[in-house]
């Protein structure tokens, strides 16, 4: 229900917020002993975020949006392009990789956002209402990608009101 702490929990797990009490170990590392710079580095390498509003950069195309985290991580242009192309193919968007976000449907934008979140090969993917901003007909294509990731062994935390997906 609204106000139950879902977003707070996601922010703590995603290393965006710190808990007021308790402990938090991620892969054996005490996150509460880390400073903000260490948390940012850990977050960028280990956690993939997919938000309900996509958070794509409007002025760059799909492949550049997927390459973005790899730029900050120091990947070469060739490595970024190859990895981004593979990821866009994985989510069924390779044929739209040169399109700007305003040329994509909501479901296509969310699949690009998933590809971007996968760019750094995260240990966990956090999905915050990944289908709530989509038209009902677009929900299936995003849920299919999420099921594919889950079937491949990806650790995922999903906050959703799509109870059909949550039950599977």
CSV table of C-alpha atoms in Angstrom, one decimal:
chain,number,residue,atom,x,y,z
A,1,UNK,CA,0.0,0.0,0.0
A,2,UNK,CA,1.0,3.6,-0.4
A,3,UNK,CA,3.2,4.8,2.4
A,4,UNK,CA,4.3,1.3,3.5
A,5,UNK,CA,8.0,2.1,2.9
A,6,UNK,CA,8.5,0.5,-0.6
A,7,UNK,CA,10.4,3.4,-2.0
A,8,UNK,CA,12.4,3.8,1.2
A,9,UNK,CA,13.4,0.2,1.1
A,10,UNK,CA,14.4,0.5,-2.6
A,11,UNK,CA,16.5,3.6,-1.8
A,12,UNK,CA,18.3,1.9,1.0
A,13,UNK,CA,19.0,-1.3,-1.0
A,14,UNK,CA,20.1,0.9,-3.9
A,15,UNK,CA,22.5,2.8,-1.7
A,16,UNK,CA,20.7,6.1,-2.3
A,17,UNK,CA,19.6,6.5,1.3
A,18,UNK,CA,21.1,5.3,4.6
A,19,UNK,CA,19.0,3.6,7.2
A,20,UNK,CA,18.5,5.4,10.5
A,21,UNK,CA,19.4,2.2,12.4
A,22,UNK,CA,20.5,-1.4,11.8
A,23,UNK,CA,23.1,-2.8,9.5
A,24,UNK,CA,23.4,-3.3,5.8
A,25,UNK,CA,25.9,-5.7,4.2
A,26,UNK,CA,26.0,-6.0,0.4
A,27,UNK,CA,28.1,-8.9,-0.8
A,28,UNK,CA,29.9,-9.1,2.5
A,29,UNK,CA,30.7,-5.4,2.6
A,30,UNK,CA,29.3,-3.2,5.4
A,31,UNK,CA,27.6,-0.4,3.5
A,32,UNK,CA,27.2,1.8,6.5
A,33,UNK,CA,31.0,2.1,6.9
A,34,UNK,CA,31.3,3.5,3.4
A,35,UNK,CA,31.5,7.2,2.5
A,36,UNK,CA,29.4,8.7,-0.3
A,37,UNK,CA,32.0,8.3,-2.9
A,38,UNK,CA,32.5,4.7,-2.1
A,39,UNK,CA,28.8,4.1,-2.2
A,40,UNK,CA,28.5,5.8,-5.6
A,41,UNK,CA,31.2,3.6,-7.0
A,42,UNK,CA,29.7,0.5,-5.5
A,43,UNK,CA,26.3,1.4,-6.7
A,44,UNK,CA,27.4,2.1,-10.3
A,45,UNK,CA,29.2,-1.2,-10.5
A,46,UNK,CA,26.8,-3.5,-8.7
A,47,UNK,CA,23.2,-2.2,-8.9
A,48,UNK,CA,21.0,-1.6,-11.9
A,49,UNK,CA,18.1,0.8,-11.6
A,50,UNK,CA,14.9,0.8,-13.7
A,51,UNK,CA,12.5,3.5,-12.8
A,52,UNK,CA,8.9,4.0,-13.8
A,53,UNK,CA,9.6,7.2,-15.7
A,54,UNK,CA,12.5,5.7,-17.8
A,55,UNK,CA,15.1,8.5,-17.0
A,56,UNK,CA,16.4,8.4,-20.6
A,57,UNK,CA,18.3,11.5,-21.8
A,58,UNK,CA,16.0,13.0,-24.4
A,59,UNK,CA,18.7,14.5,-26.7
A,60,UNK,CA,20.7,11.2,-27.3
A,61,UNK,CA,19.6,8.1,-29.1
A,62,UNK,CA,18.9,4.7,-27.5
A,63,UNK,CA,22.4,3.3,-28.0
A,64,UNK,CA,24.0,6.4,-26.5
A,65,UNK,CA,21.6,6.1,-23.5
A,66,UNK,CA,22.8,2.5,-23.0
A,67,UNK,CA,26.4,3.5,-23.4
A,68,UNK,CA,26.3,6.2,-20.8
A,69,UNK,CA,27.2,4.3,-17.7
A,70,UNK,CA,30.1,2.7,-19.6
A,71,UNK,CA,31.4,6.1,-20.5
A,72,UNK,CA,31.7,6.9,-16.8
A,73,UNK,CA,33.4,3.5,-16.1
A,74,UNK,CA,36.1,4.2,-18.7
A,75,UNK,CA,35.1,1.6,-21.4
A,76,UNK,CA,36.5,2.3,-24.9
A,77,UNK,CA,34.1,3.5,-27.6
A,78,UNK,CA,34.3,0.2,-29.3
A,79,UNK,CA,33.6,-1.8,-26.1
A,80,UNK,CA,30.6,0.5,-25.3
A,81,UNK,CA,29.1,0.2,-28.7
A,82,UNK,CA,29.5,-3.6,-28.8
A,83,UNK,CA,28.1,-4.1,-25.3
A,84,UNK,CA,25.2,-1.6,-25.9
A,85,UNK,CA,24.3,-3.3,-29.2
A,86,UNK,CA,24.3,-6.7,-27.5
A,87,UNK,CA,22.0,-5.4,-24.7
A,88,UNK,CA,19.6,-3.7,-27.0
A,89,UNK,CA,19.4,-6.9,-29.0
A,90,UNK,CA,18.7,-8.8,-25.7
A,91,UNK,CA,15.7,-6.5,-24.9
A,92,UNK,CA,14.4,-6.6,-28.5
A,93,UNK,CA,15.5,-3.0,-29.4
A,94,UNK,CA,18.4,-3.4,-31.7
A,95,UNK,CA,16.4,-2.2,-34.7
A,96,UNK,CA,15.5,1.0,-32.8
A,97,UNK,CA,19.0,1.8,-31.4
A,98,UNK,CA,19.4,5.0,-33.4
A,99,UNK,CA,16.1,6.4,-32.4
A,100,UNK,CA,15.7,9.3,-29.9
A,101,UNK,CA,13.5,8.6,-26.8
A,102,UNK,CA,10.7,10.8,-28.3
A,103,UNK,CA,10.5,8.3,-31.2
A,104,UNK,CA,9.9,5.3,-29.0
A,105,UNK,CA,6.8,4.0,-27.3
A,106,UNK,CA,6.7,3.7,-23.5
A,107,UNK,CA,7.4,0.0,-23.6
A,108,UNK,CA,10.4,0.6,-25.9
A,109,UNK,CA,11.7,3.4,-23.7
A,110,UNK,CA,11.5,1.0,-20.7
A,111,UNK,CA,13.3,-1.7,-22.6
A,112,UNK,CA,16.1,0.7,-23.4
A,113,UNK,CA,16.2,1.7,-19.7
A,114,UNK,CA,16.6,-2.0,-18.8
A,115,UNK,CA,19.4,-2.4,-21.3
A,116,UNK,CA,21.1,0.7,-19.7
A,117,UNK,CA,20.7,-0.8,-16.2
A,118,UNK,CA,22.4,-4.0,-17.4
A,119,UNK,CA,25.3,-2.2,-19.0
A,120,UNK,CA,27.6,-2.6,-15.9
A,121,UNK,CA,26.6,-6.2,-15.3
A,122,UNK,CA,25.0,-5.5,-11.9
A,123,UNK,CA,24.6,-8.1,-9.2
A,124,UNK,CA,21.1,-6.9,-8.6
A,125,UNK,CA,18.4,-5.1,-10.6
A,126,UNK,CA,16.0,-2.8,-8.8
A,127,UNK,CA,12.7,-2.2,-10.6
A,128,UNK,CA,10.5,0.6,-9.2
A,129,UNK,CA,7.0,0.3,-10.7
A,130,UNK,CA,8.5,-0.5,-14.1
A,131,UNK,CA,5.2,-0.8,-15.9
A,132,UNK,CA,3.1,1.9,-14.2
A,133,UNK,CA,3.8,4.6,-16.8
A,134,UNK,CA,2.9,2.3,-19.7
A,135,UNK,CA,-0.2,1.7,-21.7
A,136,UNK,CA,-1.7,-1.7,-20.9
A,137,UNK,CA,-0.6,-3.1,-24.3
A,138,UNK,CA,3.0,-2.1,-23.6
A,139,UNK,CA,3.1,-3.8,-20.2
A,140,UNK,CA,3.5,-7.3,-21.7
A,141,UNK,CA,6.7,-6.5,-23.7
A,142,UNK,CA,8.4,-5.1,-20.6
A,143,UNK,CA,7.3,-8.0,-18.4
A,144,UNK,CA,8.5,-10.5,-21.0
A,145,UNK,CA,12.0,-8.9,-20.8
A,146,UNK,CA,11.9,-9.0,-17.0
A,147,UNK,CA,10.9,-12.7,-17.0
A,148,UNK,CA,13.7,-13.4,-19.4
A,149,UNK,CA,16.2,-11.8,-17.0
A,150,UNK,CA,14.7,-13.7,-14.0
A,151,UNK,CA,14.9,-17.0,-16.0
A,152,UNK,CA,18.6,-16.3,-16.7
A,153,UNK,CA,19.3,-16.0,-13.0
A,154,UNK,CA,19.4,-12.2,-12.5
A,155,UNK,CA,18.7,-11.2,-9.0
A,156,UNK,CA,15.8,-8.7,-9.1
A,157,UNK,CA,13.8,-6.7,-6.6
A,158,UNK,CA,10.6,-5.5,-8.2
A,159,UNK,CA,8.0,-3.1,-6.7
A,160,UNK,CA,4.9,-3.4,-8.8
A,161,UNK,CA,1.1,-3.4,-8.8
A,162,UNK,CA,1.1,-5.9,-11.7
A,163,UNK,CA,-0.1,-8.8,-9.5
A,164,UNK,CA,-0.1,-11.2,-12.5
A,165,UNK,CA,3.6,-10.7,-12.9
A,166,UNK,CA,4.2,-10.8,-9.1
A,167,UNK,CA,2.5,-14.2,-8.8
A,168,UNK,CA,4.7,-15.9,-11.5
